[in-house]
PDB file of C-alpha atoms in Angstrom:
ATOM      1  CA  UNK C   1       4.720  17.894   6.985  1.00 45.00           C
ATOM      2  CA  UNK C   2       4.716  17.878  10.726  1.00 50.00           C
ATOM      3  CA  UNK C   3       0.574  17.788  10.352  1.00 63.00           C
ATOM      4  CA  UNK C   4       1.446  14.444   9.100  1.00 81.00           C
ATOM      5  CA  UNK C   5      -1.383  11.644   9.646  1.00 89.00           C
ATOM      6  CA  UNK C   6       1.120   8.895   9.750  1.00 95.00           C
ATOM      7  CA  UNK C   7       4.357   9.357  11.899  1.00 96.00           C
ATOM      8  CA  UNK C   8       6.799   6.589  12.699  1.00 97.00           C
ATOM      9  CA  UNK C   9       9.391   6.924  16.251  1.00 97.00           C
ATOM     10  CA  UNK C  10      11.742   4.470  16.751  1.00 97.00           C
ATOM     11  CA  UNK C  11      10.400   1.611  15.235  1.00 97.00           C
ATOM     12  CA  UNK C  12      12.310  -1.243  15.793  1.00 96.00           C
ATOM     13  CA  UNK C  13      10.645  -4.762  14.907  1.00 95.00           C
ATOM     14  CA  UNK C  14      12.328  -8.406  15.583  1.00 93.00           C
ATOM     15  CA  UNK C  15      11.751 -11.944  14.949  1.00 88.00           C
ATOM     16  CA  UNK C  16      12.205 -15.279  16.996  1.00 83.00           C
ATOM     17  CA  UNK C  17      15.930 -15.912  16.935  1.00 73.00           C
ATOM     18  CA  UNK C  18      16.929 -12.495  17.420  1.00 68.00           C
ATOM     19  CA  UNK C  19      16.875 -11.573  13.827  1.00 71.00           C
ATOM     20  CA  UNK C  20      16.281  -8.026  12.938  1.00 74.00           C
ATOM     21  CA  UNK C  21      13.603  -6.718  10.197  1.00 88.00           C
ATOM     22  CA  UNK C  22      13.929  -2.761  10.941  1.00 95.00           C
ATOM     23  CA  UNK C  23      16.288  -0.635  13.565  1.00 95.00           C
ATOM     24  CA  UNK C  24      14.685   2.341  14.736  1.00 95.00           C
ATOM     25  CA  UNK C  25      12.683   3.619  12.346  1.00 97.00           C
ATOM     26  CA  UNK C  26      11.670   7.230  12.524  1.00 97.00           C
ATOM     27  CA  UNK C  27       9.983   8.961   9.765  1.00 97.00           C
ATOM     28  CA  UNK C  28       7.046  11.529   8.498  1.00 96.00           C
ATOM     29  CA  UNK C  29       4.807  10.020   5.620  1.00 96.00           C
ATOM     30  CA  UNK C  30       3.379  13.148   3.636  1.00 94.00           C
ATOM     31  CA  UNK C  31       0.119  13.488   3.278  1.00 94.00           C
ATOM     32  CA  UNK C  32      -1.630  12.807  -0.175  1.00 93.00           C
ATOM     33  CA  UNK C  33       1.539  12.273  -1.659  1.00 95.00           C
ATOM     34  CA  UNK C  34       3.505   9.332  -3.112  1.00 97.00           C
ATOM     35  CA  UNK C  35       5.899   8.132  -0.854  1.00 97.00           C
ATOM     36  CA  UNK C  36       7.701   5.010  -2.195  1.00 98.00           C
ATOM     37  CA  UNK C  37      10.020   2.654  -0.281  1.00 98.00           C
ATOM     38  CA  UNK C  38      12.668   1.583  -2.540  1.00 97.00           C
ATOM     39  CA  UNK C  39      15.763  -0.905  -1.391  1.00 96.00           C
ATOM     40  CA  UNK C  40      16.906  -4.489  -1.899  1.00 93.00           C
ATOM     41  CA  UNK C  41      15.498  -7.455  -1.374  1.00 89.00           C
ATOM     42  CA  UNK C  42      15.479  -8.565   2.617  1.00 88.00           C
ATOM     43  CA  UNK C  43      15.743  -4.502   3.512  1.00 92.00           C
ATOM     44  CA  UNK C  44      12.420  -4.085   5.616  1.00 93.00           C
ATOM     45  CA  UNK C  45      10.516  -2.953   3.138  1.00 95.00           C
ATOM     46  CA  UNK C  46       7.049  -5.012   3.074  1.00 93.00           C
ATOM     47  CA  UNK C  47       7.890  -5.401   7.243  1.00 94.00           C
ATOM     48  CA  UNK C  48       7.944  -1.104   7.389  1.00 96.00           C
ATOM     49  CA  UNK C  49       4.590  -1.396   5.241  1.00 95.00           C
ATOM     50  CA  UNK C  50       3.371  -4.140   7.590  1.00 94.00           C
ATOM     51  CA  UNK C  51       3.872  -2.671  10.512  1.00 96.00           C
ATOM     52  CA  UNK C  52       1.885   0.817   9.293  1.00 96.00           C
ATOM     53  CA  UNK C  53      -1.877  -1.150   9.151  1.00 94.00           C
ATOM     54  CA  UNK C  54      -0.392  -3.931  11.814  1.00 95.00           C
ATOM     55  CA  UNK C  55      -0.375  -6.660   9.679  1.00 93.00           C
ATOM     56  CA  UNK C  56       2.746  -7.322  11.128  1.00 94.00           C
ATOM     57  CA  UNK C  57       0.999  -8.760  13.975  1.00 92.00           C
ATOM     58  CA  UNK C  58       0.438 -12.210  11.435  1.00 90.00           C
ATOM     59  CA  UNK C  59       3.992 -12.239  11.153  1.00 88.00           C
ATOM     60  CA  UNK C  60       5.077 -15.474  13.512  1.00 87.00           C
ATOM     61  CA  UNK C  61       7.781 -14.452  16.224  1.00 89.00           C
ATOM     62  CA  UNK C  62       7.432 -10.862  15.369  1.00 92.00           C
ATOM     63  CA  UNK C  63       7.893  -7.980  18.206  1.00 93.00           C
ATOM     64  CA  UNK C  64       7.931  -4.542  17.502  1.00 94.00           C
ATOM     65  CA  UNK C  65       8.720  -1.782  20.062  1.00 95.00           C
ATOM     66  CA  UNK C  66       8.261   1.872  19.208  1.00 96.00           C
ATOM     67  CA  UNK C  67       5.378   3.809  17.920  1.00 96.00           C
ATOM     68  CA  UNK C  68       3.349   4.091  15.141  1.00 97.00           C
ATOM     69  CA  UNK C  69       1.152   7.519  14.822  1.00 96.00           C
ATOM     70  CA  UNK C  70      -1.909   7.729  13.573  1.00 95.00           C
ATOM     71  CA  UNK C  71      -4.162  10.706  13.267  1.00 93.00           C
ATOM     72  CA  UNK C  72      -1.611  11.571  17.008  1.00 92.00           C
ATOM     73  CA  UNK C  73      -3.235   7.481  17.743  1.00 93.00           C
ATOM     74  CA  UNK C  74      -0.363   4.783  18.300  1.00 96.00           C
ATOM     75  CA  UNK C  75      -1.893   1.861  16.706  1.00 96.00           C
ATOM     76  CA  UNK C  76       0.767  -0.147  19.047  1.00 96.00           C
ATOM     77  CA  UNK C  77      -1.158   1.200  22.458  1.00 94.00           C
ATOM     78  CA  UNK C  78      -3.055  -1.460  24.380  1.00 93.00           C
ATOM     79  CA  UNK C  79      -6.695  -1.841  23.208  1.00 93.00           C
ATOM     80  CA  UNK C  80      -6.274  -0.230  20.030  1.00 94.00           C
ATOM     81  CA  UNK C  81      -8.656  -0.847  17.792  1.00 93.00           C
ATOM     82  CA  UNK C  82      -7.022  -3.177  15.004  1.00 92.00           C
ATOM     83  CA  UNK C  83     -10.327  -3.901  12.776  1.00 89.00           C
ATOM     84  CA  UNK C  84     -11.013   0.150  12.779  1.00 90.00           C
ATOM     85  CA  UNK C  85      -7.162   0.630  12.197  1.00 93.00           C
ATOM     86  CA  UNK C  86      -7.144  -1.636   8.898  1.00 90.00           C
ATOM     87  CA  UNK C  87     -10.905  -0.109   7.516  1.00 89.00           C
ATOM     88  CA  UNK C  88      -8.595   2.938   7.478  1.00 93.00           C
ATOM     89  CA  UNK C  89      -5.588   1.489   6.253  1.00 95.00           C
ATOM     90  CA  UNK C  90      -5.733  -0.236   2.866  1.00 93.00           C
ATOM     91  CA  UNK C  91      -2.797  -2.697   1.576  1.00 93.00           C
ATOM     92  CA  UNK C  92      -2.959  -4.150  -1.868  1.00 92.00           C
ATOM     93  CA  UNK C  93      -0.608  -7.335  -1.899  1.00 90.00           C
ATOM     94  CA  UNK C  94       1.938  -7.713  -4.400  1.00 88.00           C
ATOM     95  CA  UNK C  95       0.006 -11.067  -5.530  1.00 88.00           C
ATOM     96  CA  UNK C  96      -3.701 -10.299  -6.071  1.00 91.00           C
ATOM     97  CA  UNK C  97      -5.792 -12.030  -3.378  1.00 91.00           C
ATOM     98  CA  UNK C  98      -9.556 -12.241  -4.738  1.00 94.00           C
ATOM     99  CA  UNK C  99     -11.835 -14.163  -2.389  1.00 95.00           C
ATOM    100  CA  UNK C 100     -12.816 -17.104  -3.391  1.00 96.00           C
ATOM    101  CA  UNK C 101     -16.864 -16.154  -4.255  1.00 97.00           C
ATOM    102  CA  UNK C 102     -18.263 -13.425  -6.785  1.00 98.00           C
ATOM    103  CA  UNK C 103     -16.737 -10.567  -8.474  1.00 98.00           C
ATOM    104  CA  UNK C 104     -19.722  -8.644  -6.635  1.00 97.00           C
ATOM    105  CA  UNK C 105     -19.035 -10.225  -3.490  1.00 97.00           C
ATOM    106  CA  UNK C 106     -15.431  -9.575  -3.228  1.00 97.00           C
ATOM    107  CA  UNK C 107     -16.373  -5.559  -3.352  1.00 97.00           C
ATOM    108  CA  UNK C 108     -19.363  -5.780  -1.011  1.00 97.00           C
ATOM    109  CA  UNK C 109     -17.160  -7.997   1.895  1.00 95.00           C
ATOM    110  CA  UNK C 110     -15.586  -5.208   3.577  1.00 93.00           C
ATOM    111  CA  UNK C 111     -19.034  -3.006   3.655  1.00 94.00           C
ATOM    112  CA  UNK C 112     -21.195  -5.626   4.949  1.00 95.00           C
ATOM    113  CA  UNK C 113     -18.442  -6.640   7.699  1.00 90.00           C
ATOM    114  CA  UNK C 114     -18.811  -3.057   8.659  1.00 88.00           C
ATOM    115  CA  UNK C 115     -21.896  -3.240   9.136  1.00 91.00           C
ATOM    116  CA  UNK C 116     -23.792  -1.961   5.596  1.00 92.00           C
ATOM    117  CA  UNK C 117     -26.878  -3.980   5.259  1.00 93.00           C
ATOM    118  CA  UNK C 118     -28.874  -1.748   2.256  1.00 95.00           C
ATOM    119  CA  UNK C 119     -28.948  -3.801  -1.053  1.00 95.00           C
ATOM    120  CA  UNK C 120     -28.695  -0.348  -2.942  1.00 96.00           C
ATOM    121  CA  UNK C 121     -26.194   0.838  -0.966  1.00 97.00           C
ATOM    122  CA  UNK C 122     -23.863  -2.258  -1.412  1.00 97.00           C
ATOM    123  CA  UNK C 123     -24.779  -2.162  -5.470  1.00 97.00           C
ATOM    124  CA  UNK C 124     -23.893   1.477  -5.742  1.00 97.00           C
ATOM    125  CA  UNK C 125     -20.390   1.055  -3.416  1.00 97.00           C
ATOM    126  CA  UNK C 126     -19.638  -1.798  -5.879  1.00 97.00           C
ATOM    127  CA  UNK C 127     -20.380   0.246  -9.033  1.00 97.00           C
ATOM    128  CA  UNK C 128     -19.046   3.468  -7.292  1.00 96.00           C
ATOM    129  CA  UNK C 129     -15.497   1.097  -6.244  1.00 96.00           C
ATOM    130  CA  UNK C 130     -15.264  -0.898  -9.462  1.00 96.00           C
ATOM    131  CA  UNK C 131     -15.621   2.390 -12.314  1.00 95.00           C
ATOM    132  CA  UNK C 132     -12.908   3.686  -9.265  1.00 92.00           C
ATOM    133  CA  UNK C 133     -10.626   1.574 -11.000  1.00 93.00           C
ATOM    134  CA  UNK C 134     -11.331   1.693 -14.660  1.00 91.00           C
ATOM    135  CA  UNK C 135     -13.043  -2.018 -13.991  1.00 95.00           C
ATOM    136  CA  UNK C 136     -16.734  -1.666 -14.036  1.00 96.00           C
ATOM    137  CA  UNK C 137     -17.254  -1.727 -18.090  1.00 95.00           C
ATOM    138  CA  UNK C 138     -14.824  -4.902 -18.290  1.00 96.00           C
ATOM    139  CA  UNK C 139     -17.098  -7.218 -15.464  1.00 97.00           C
ATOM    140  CA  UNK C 140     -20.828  -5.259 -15.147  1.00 96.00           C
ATOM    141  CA  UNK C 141     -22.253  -8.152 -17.263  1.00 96.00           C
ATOM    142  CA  UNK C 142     -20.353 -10.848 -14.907  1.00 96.00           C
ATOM    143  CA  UNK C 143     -20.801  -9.510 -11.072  1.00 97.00           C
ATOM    144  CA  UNK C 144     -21.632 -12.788 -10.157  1.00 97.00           C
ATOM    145  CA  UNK C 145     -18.785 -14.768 -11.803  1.00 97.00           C
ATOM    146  CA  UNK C 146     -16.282 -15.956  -9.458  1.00 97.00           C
ATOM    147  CA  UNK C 147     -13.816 -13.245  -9.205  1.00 97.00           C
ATOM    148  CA  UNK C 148     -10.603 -16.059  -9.640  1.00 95.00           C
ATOM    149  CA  UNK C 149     -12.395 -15.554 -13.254  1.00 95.00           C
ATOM    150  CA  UNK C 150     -10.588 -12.438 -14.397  1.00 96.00           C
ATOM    151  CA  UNK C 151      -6.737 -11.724 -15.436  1.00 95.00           C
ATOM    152  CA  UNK C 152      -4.314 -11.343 -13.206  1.00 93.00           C
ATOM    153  CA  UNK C 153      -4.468  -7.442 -13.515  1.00 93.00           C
ATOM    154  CA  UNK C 154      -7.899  -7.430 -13.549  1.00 95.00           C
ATOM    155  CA  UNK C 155      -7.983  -8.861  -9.953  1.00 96.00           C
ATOM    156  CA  UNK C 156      -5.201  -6.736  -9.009  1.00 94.00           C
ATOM    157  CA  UNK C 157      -7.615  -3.905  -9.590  1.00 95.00           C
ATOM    158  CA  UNK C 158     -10.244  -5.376  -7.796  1.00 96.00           C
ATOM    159  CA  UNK C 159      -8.402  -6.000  -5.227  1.00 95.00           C
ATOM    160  CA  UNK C 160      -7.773  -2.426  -4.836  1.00 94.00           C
ATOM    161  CA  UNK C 161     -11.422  -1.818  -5.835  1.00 96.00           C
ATOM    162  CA  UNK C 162     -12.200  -3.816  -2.588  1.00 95.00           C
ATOM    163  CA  UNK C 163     -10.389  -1.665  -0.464  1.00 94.00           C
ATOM    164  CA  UNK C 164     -11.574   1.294  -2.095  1.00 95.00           C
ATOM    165  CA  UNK C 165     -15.214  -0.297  -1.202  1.00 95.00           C
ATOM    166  CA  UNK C 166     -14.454   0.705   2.857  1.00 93.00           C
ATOM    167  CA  UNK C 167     -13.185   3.972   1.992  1.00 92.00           C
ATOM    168  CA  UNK C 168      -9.867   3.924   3.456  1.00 93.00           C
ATOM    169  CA  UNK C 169      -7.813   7.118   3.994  1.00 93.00           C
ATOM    170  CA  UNK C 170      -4.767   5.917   3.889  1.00 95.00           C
ATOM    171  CA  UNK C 171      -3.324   3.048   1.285  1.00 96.00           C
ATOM    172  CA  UNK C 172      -0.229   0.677   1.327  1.00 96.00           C
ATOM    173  CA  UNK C 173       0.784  -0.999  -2.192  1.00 96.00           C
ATOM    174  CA  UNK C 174       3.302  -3.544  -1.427  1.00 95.00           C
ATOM    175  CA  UNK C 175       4.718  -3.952  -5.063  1.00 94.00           C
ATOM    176  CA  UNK C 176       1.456  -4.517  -6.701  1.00 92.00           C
ATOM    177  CA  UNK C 177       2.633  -4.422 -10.809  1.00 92.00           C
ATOM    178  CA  UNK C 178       5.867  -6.852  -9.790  1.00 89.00           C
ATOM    179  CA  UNK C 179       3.059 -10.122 -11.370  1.00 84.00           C
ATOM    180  CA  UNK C 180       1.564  -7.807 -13.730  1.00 89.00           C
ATOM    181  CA  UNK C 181       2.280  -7.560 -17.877  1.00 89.00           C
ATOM    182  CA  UNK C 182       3.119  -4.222 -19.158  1.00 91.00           C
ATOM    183  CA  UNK C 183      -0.379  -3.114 -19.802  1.00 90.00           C
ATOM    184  CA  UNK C 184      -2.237  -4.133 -16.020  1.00 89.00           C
ATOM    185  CA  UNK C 185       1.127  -2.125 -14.604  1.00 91.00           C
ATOM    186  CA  UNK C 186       0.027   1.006 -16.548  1.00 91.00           C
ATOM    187  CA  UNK C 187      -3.376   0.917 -15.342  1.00 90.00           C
ATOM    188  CA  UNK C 188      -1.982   0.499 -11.914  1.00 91.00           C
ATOM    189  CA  UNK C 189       0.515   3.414 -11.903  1.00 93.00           C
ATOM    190  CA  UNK C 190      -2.572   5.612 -13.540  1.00 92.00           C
ATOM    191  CA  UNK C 191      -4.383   4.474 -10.821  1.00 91.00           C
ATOM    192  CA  UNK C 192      -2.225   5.731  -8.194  1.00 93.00           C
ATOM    193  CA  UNK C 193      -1.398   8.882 -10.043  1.00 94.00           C
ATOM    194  CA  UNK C 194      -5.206   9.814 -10.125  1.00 91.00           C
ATOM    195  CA  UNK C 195      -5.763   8.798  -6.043  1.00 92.00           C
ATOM    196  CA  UNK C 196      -3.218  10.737  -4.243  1.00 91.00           C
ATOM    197  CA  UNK C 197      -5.249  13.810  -3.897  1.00 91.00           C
ATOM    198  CA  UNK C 198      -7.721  12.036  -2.302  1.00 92.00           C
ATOM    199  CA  UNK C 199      -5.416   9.811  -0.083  1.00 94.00           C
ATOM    200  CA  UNK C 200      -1.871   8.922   1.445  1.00 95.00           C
ATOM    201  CA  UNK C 201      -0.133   6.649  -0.563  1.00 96.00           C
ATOM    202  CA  UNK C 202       2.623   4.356   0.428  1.00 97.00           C
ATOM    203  CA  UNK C 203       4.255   2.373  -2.259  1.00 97.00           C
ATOM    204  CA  UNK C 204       7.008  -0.797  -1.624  1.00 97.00           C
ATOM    205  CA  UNK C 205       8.934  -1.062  -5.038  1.00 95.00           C
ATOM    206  CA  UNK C 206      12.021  -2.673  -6.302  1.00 91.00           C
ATOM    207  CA  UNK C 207      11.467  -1.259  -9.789  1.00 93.00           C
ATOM    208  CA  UNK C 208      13.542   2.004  -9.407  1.00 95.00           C
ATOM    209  CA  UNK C 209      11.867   3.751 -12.939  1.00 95.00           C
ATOM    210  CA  UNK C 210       8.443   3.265 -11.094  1.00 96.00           C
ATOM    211  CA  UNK C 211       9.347   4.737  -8.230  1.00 97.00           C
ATOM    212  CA  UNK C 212      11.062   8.098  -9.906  1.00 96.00           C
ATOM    213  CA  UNK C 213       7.871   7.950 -12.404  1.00 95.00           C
ATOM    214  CA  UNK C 214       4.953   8.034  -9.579  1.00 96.00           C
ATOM    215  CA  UNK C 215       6.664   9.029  -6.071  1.00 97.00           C
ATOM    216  CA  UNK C 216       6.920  12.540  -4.960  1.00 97.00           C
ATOM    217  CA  UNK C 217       8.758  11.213  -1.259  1.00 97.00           C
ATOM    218  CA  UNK C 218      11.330   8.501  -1.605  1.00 98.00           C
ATOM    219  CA  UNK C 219      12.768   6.429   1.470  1.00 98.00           C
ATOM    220  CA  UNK C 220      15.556   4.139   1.249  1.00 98.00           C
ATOM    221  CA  UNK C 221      16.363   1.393   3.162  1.00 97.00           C
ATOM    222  CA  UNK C 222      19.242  -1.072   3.934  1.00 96.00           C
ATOM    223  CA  UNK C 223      19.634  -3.350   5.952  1.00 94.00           C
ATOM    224  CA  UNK C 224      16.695  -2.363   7.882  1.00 94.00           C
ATOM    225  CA  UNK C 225      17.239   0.961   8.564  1.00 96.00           C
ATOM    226  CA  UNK C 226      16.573   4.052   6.610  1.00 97.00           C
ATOM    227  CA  UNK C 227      20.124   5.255   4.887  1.00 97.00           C
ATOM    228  CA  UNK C 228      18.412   9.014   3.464  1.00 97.00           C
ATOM    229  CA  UNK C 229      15.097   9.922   2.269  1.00 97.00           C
ATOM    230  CA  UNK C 230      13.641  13.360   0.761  1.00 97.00           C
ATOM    231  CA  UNK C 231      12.028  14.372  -2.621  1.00 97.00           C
ATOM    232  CA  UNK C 232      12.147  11.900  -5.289  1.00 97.00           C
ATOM    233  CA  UNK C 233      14.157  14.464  -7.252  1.00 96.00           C
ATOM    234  CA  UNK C 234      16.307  15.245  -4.481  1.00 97.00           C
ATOM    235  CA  UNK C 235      17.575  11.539  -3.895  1.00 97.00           C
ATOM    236  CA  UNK C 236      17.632  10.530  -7.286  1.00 97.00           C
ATOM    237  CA  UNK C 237      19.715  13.186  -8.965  1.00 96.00           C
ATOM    238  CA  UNK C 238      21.500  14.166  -6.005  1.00 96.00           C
ATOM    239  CA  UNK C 239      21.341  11.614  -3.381  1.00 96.00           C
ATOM    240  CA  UNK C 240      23.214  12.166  -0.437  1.00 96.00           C
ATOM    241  CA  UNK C 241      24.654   8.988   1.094  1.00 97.00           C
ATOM    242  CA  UNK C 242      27.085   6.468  -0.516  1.00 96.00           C
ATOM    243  CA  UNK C 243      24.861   3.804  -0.188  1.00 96.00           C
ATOM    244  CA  UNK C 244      21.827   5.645  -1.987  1.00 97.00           C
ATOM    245  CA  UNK C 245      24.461   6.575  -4.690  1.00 96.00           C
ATOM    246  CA  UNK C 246      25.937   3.153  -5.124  1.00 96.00           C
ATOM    247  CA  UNK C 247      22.153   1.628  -4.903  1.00 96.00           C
ATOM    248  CA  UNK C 248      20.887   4.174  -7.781  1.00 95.00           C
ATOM    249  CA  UNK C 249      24.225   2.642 -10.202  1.00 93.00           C
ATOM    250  CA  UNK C 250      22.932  -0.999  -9.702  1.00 91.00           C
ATOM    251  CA  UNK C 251      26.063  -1.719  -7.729  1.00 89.00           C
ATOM    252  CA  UNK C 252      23.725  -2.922  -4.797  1.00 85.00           C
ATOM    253  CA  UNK C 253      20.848  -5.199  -5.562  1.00 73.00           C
TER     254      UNK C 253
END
């Protein structure tokens, strides 16, 4: 693990006010692997995800000191390269975020801001992106529809068919089946299951089923800072701190 492409030292981040959203933060995300951030509400959780693609930086009063590692880069470093940063960082919202034009559209944004130009090369990314996620048969005949159009789950998939579009290397799911019905979550978590040998997955949940079902890394957080992490196995059966104990009985929420 310590060929890690994403490694975290010291990461503190505050906001106007003096309020504190993560103390010193220092961790190794595995590589193609599931690593899920579990915790309660107000923990860090979405601001530790944040901070990995530096979306953080939208945050209003936010300052973060320590480093983020990527690929041995610190995205924090002055005249880091933020656009080429998120092109390899995905993050799928917990509230799917279509853009307001075409189902097509929405998949060929993020090629043609990067520069693709080639009208068969943008149709075959957004066939190649959409079948990605099980979505091409349900919206070939409707490319051109406006993508606020579809179900809920259906643009949560397309959401993540979007950032598929730029291939990414690395991808950050901030709770994205907490608006979903049963049946868009499944397709979700199969999702996941079936793209974390090709990438590094980092998954914010509060559902604690989903995160024993699909992570094989589990951190824990409280309070801002990290209380234990390991093995999904390994903290859920046998978990180490109080905390993490009393968290896993539904005596913290």
């Amino acid at each position: 693990m310590n060929n890690s492409r994403v490694l975290i030292n010291n990461l503190s981040v505050t906001y106007d006010g003096g309020d504190s959203g993560l103390k010193d933060i220092s961790l190794i995300i595995p590589d193609r692997q599931i690593t899920a951030i579990i915790g309660p509400s107000g923990c860090g959780k979405t601001t530790l995800l944040r901070s990995i693609n530096r979306m953080i930086d939208t945050a209003d009063g936010a300052k973060v000191s320590g480093q983020i590692l990527v690929d041995s880069d610190d995205i924090f470093a002055p005249g880091a390269d933020v656009l080429s940063l998120r092109k390899k960082i995905g993050l799928i919202s917990q509230r799917p975020t279509p853009l307001p034009m075409s189902i097509y559209e929405n998949v060929a944004y993020g090629p043609k801001i990067h520069g693709e130009k080639d009208k068969k090369e943008l149709d075959k990314i957004v066939r190649d992106s959409l079948l990605s996620v099980s979505l091409w048969s349900e919206v070939e005949d409707r490319l051109h529809s406006p993508a606020s159009k579809l179900s809920i789950g259906q643009q949560q998939r397309l959401c993540l068919a979007r950032s598929l579009a730029v291939k990414p290397e690395i991808l950050l799911f901030d709770e994205p089946t907490s608006a979903l019905d049963p049946i868009s979550s499944r397709k979700i978590e199969d999702k996941l299951i079936g793209l974390k040998s090709d990438y590094t997955i980092v998954l914010v949940t509060h559902i604690l089923r989903q995160a024993k079902r699909l992570a094989d890394y589990v951190v824990f957080l409280y309070m801002g800072q990290i209380i234990e992490h390991g093995p999904t196995l390994e903290v859920f059966n046998n978990p180490k701190e109080v905390l993490t104990q009393s968290y896993i009985r539904g005596e913290i929420s």
